[in-house]
C-alpha positions as MATLAB code, in Angstrom:
seq = 'MNDIDAHGLIAGYAVDALEPEERAAVERHLPGCEDCRRDLGEFRETLVRLAYAEAAPPPEDLWSRIRDTAAGTRQFPPQRVPGSAGTEGSDPPSAEVEAGGAPGTVVAGPARWWSHRLPWLVAAACALVAVVLGGTLVSFERSMDQMSAHSAEVEALLAAPDTHMHEGPLGEGARATVFTSYEMDALMLVAEGLPDTPPGMQYQMWYVDEDGMRSAGMLSLSSDGRYSGMAHDMGSPVQVGVSLEPEGGMPEPSEQPMKFNL';
ca = [
      -2.531  -15.873   37.459;
      -6.236  -15.607   38.364;
      -9.288  -15.303   36.505;
      -9.324  -11.335   37.730;
      -5.803  -10.738   36.209;
      -6.693  -12.145   33.296;
      -9.950  -10.334   32.477;
      -7.468   -6.712   33.017;
      -5.043   -8.542   30.223;
      -7.636   -8.590   27.740;
      -7.169   -5.035   25.983;
      -3.132   -5.646   26.235;
      -3.605   -8.899   24.360;
      -5.525   -7.411   21.655;
      -2.866   -5.113   20.518;
      -0.294   -7.574   21.343;
       1.249   -5.765   24.390;
       1.718   -8.397   26.758;
       4.710   -9.946   28.152;
       4.998  -13.851   26.705;
       3.859  -15.262   30.277;
       0.801  -13.185   30.333;
       0.084  -13.752   26.939;
       0.126  -17.648   27.522;
      -2.115  -16.940   31.024;
      -4.522  -15.051   28.887;
      -4.598  -17.788   26.272;
      -5.297  -20.373   28.919;
      -8.319  -18.273   30.286;
     -10.068  -17.249   27.130;
     -11.221  -20.792   25.928;
     -13.366  -20.617   29.601;
     -14.520  -17.392   29.486;
     -17.352  -16.086   27.108;
     -17.372  -12.973   28.087;
     -13.226  -12.129   27.542;
     -13.530  -13.572   24.199;
     -16.614  -11.315   23.171;
     -14.183   -8.471   24.824;
     -11.302   -9.186   22.661;
     -13.420   -9.671   19.268;
     -15.030   -5.961   20.420;
     -11.430   -4.606   21.006;
      -9.973   -5.743   17.800;
     -13.214   -4.911   15.776;
     -12.426   -1.150   17.182;
      -8.759   -1.222   16.074;
      -9.716   -2.199   12.633;
     -12.267    0.802   12.692;
      -9.251    3.577   14.089;
      -6.853    1.825   11.431;
      -9.305    2.631    8.566;
     -10.865    5.975    9.823;
      -9.894    9.013    7.923;
     -11.095   12.734    7.127;
     -10.815   14.752    4.051;
     -11.230   18.462    4.454;
     -13.052   20.029    1.511;
     -10.584   22.068   -1.238;
      -9.278   25.306   -0.206;
     -10.875   27.017   -3.190;
     -14.460   25.100   -2.680;
     -16.296   28.158   -1.746;
     -14.529   30.438   -4.443;
     -15.806   28.314   -7.149;
     -19.229   28.055   -5.865;
     -19.579   32.125   -5.289;
     -17.723   32.714   -8.965;
     -20.657   30.300  -10.575;
     -23.280   32.047   -8.780;
     -22.019   35.497   -9.836;
     -22.116   34.437  -13.484;
     -25.335   32.235  -13.438;
     -28.372   34.582  -14.767;
     -31.212   34.705  -12.321;
     -34.156   35.693  -14.479;
     -35.095   35.219  -18.377;
     -34.419   38.659  -20.583;
     -37.626   40.664  -20.030;
     -39.959   41.282  -23.020;
     -41.204   44.479  -24.169;
     -44.760   45.044  -22.919;
     -47.560   44.781  -25.522;
     -45.798   43.079  -28.047;
     -47.189   39.685  -27.441;
     -48.261   39.651  -31.115;
     -51.268   38.124  -32.930;
     -51.957   34.441  -32.608;
     -49.716   32.754  -35.508;
     -47.193   35.326  -35.526;
     -43.606   35.017  -34.103;
     -43.118   37.205  -31.022;
     -40.607   39.861  -30.984;
     -37.373   39.008  -28.904;
     -36.730   42.639  -27.549;
     -35.187   43.017  -24.338;
     -35.761   46.229  -22.220;
     -33.016   48.300  -21.613;
     -32.223   50.411  -18.443;
     -34.867   52.962  -17.757;
     -37.508   50.676  -19.146;
     -36.848   51.746  -22.751;
     -37.427   48.606  -25.173;
     -33.764   47.750  -26.728;
     -32.681   46.692  -30.417;
     -34.749   43.655  -31.630;
     -32.323   40.592  -32.451;
     -33.461   38.253  -34.646;
     -33.178   34.434  -33.268;
     -34.589   31.125  -33.995;
     -37.225   31.535  -31.468;
     -39.763   29.454  -32.902;
     -37.148   26.666  -33.550;
     -36.439   26.682  -29.783;
     -39.908   26.712  -28.913;
     -40.814   23.701  -30.909;
     -37.342   21.443  -29.859;
     -36.579   22.708  -26.397;
     -38.973   20.295  -24.843;
     -37.408   17.532  -26.848;
     -33.909   18.406  -25.868;
     -34.681   18.871  -22.337;
     -35.994   15.354  -22.247;
     -32.772   14.244  -24.358;
     -30.685   15.788  -21.672;
     -32.666   14.670  -18.570;
     -32.123   10.686  -20.434;
     -28.621   11.148  -20.570;
     -28.165   12.376  -17.156;
     -30.591    9.495  -16.039;
     -28.223    6.876  -17.769;
     -24.542    8.211  -16.281;
     -26.396    8.530  -12.982;
     -27.688    4.797  -13.108;
     -24.297    3.755  -14.007;
     -22.607    5.883  -11.215;
     -24.891    4.293   -8.944;
     -24.489    0.728  -10.034;
     -20.500    1.255   -9.820;
     -20.733    2.928   -6.241;
     -23.116    0.285   -5.074;
     -20.320   -2.029   -6.080;
     -17.727   -0.657   -4.540;
     -19.546   -0.328   -1.339;
     -20.203   -4.186   -1.823;
     -16.251   -4.691   -2.023;
     -15.632   -2.584    0.784;
     -18.073   -4.192    2.986;
     -16.672   -7.452    2.436;
     -13.036   -6.713    2.974;
     -13.783   -4.921    5.954;
     -15.724   -8.148    7.232;
     -12.777  -10.128    6.206;
     -10.439   -7.715    8.453;
     -13.056   -8.077   11.281;
     -13.303  -11.619   11.399;
      -9.165  -12.218   11.231;
      -8.774   -9.915   14.053;
     -11.701  -11.338   16.093;
     -10.199  -14.684   15.798;
      -9.242  -16.293   18.948;
      -5.447  -17.306   18.044;
      -4.745  -14.068   15.984;
      -1.424  -12.439   16.674;
       0.309   -9.217   15.816;
       3.537   -8.958   14.521;
       5.647   -5.498   14.286;
       8.932   -4.933   12.784;
      11.235   -3.529   10.295;
      10.485   -3.924    6.338;
      13.370   -3.153    4.202;
      15.103    0.326    4.743;
      12.922    2.723    6.541;
       9.781    1.360    6.195;
       7.853   -0.869    8.867;
       5.527   -3.682    8.806;
       2.362   -4.845   11.223;
       1.356   -8.207   10.218;
      -1.937   -9.965   11.718;
      -2.164  -13.918   11.426;
      -4.470  -16.783   12.010;
      -3.551  -20.126   11.612;
      -7.081  -21.086   12.653;
      -8.556  -18.767    9.602;
      -5.311  -19.589    7.495;
      -5.416  -15.983    6.746;
      -2.761  -12.738    7.353;
      -2.965   -9.456    6.747;
       0.107   -6.916    6.150;
       0.175   -3.439    6.614;
       3.012   -1.461    5.538;
       4.152    2.128    6.228;
       7.200    4.139    4.890;
       7.352    2.396    1.353;
       8.506    4.674   -1.566;
       5.852    5.280   -3.735;
       5.386    2.603   -6.791;
       6.050    3.648  -10.473;
       3.500    3.740  -13.226;
       2.380   -0.178  -13.734;
       4.138   -1.320  -10.774;
       2.662   -2.627   -7.513;
       4.171   -4.374   -4.275;
       3.379   -7.844   -4.019;
       3.407  -10.160   -1.091;
       5.419  -13.484   -1.119;
       4.904  -16.281    1.720;
       8.281  -17.500    2.434;
       8.439  -20.840    3.957;
      11.056  -23.896    3.781;
       9.966  -24.797    0.701;
      10.691  -21.225   -1.147;
       8.355  -18.672   -1.864;
       4.616  -18.192   -3.331;
       2.778  -15.379   -4.238;
       0.423  -13.547   -1.292;
      -1.563  -11.370   -3.518;
      -0.616   -7.294   -3.981;
      -0.717   -4.534   -1.591;
      -3.208   -1.721   -2.089;
      -2.427    1.937   -1.619;
      -4.680    3.716    1.170;
      -5.619    7.467    1.426;
      -2.864    7.858    4.367;
       0.108    6.647    2.352;
       0.233    2.884    3.793;
       0.024   -0.436    2.139;
      -2.219   -3.086    2.956;
      -3.509   -6.738    1.852;
      -5.513   -9.664    2.993;
      -3.890  -13.131    2.082;
      -5.524  -16.656    2.926;
      -3.989  -20.557    2.072;
      -0.967  -18.963    4.606;
       0.148  -22.317    5.775;
       3.045  -22.144    8.031;
       5.186  -19.179    6.554;
       8.268  -18.253    8.598;
       8.724  -14.945    6.692;
       6.452  -12.328    4.482;
       8.334  -11.052    1.890;
       7.243   -7.872   -0.315;
       8.843   -7.204   -3.702;
       8.046   -4.475   -6.633;
       6.369   -6.170   -9.665;
       4.323   -5.429  -12.769;
       0.659   -4.460  -12.332;
      -1.427   -7.718  -11.538;
       1.676   -9.739  -10.292;
       4.119  -12.329  -11.154;
       4.597  -16.091  -10.344;
       8.157  -15.226   -8.771;
       9.583  -12.325   -7.829;
      11.608  -10.593  -10.275;
      14.025   -8.933   -7.527;
      15.173  -10.157   -3.940;
      12.057   -9.035   -1.733;
      12.008   -7.208    1.764;
      11.536   -9.674    4.270;
       9.282   -9.650    7.578;
      10.166  -12.423   10.108;
       7.014  -14.119   11.760;
];
């Protein structure tokens, strides 16, 4: 196979869609072709972005809630009786104007109490909002940093020159896609069709090799219903196992894991 044929197979190689002889030819070609290595990294980066892309429509009742809230919000303060401002040092009357311009009943209320304390209440409320908002922003920034770090790990794994993609059944009714890179000593598993976990339980990954099983970390649930996890210290496993365990994981599986052949 010549260079032109290998150039045209990079996209297929990125999604592990080549025949064995085609894959071998591409792997022989990649070390000597910088353009193809760059293209392979870009193809795999696009795959990651597509895998994690999602859109969430707004709630159906959003507009009705906004409309109801606006309708119940007073737009202007109560009108005062003209000429009733009073003299200096006296309490202003708190009469509201009825329909037609006639003054209504004067309602006694703690006007002076509010007039003295309202600025302090507003300041306290603003301080409370600032504290809550500051904590929310810190938490948001921390989550964004964690997401960015995870995305960088995924992109690095998929861009590694020796990364392979494996697909197949995982237990009954579920399927798994596994990306492995021996150069990075890392593995990523994405599972579809797994039953929802009961409260207090999580799916745990296991490396399965000739020495037995060892933990490969926990799977996380994405918004589209798939479970995924990234694991390092891969070694040379022949299988990946998945079992249902208490939150946080166990040192050994408490039940026979569902296994996926690599």
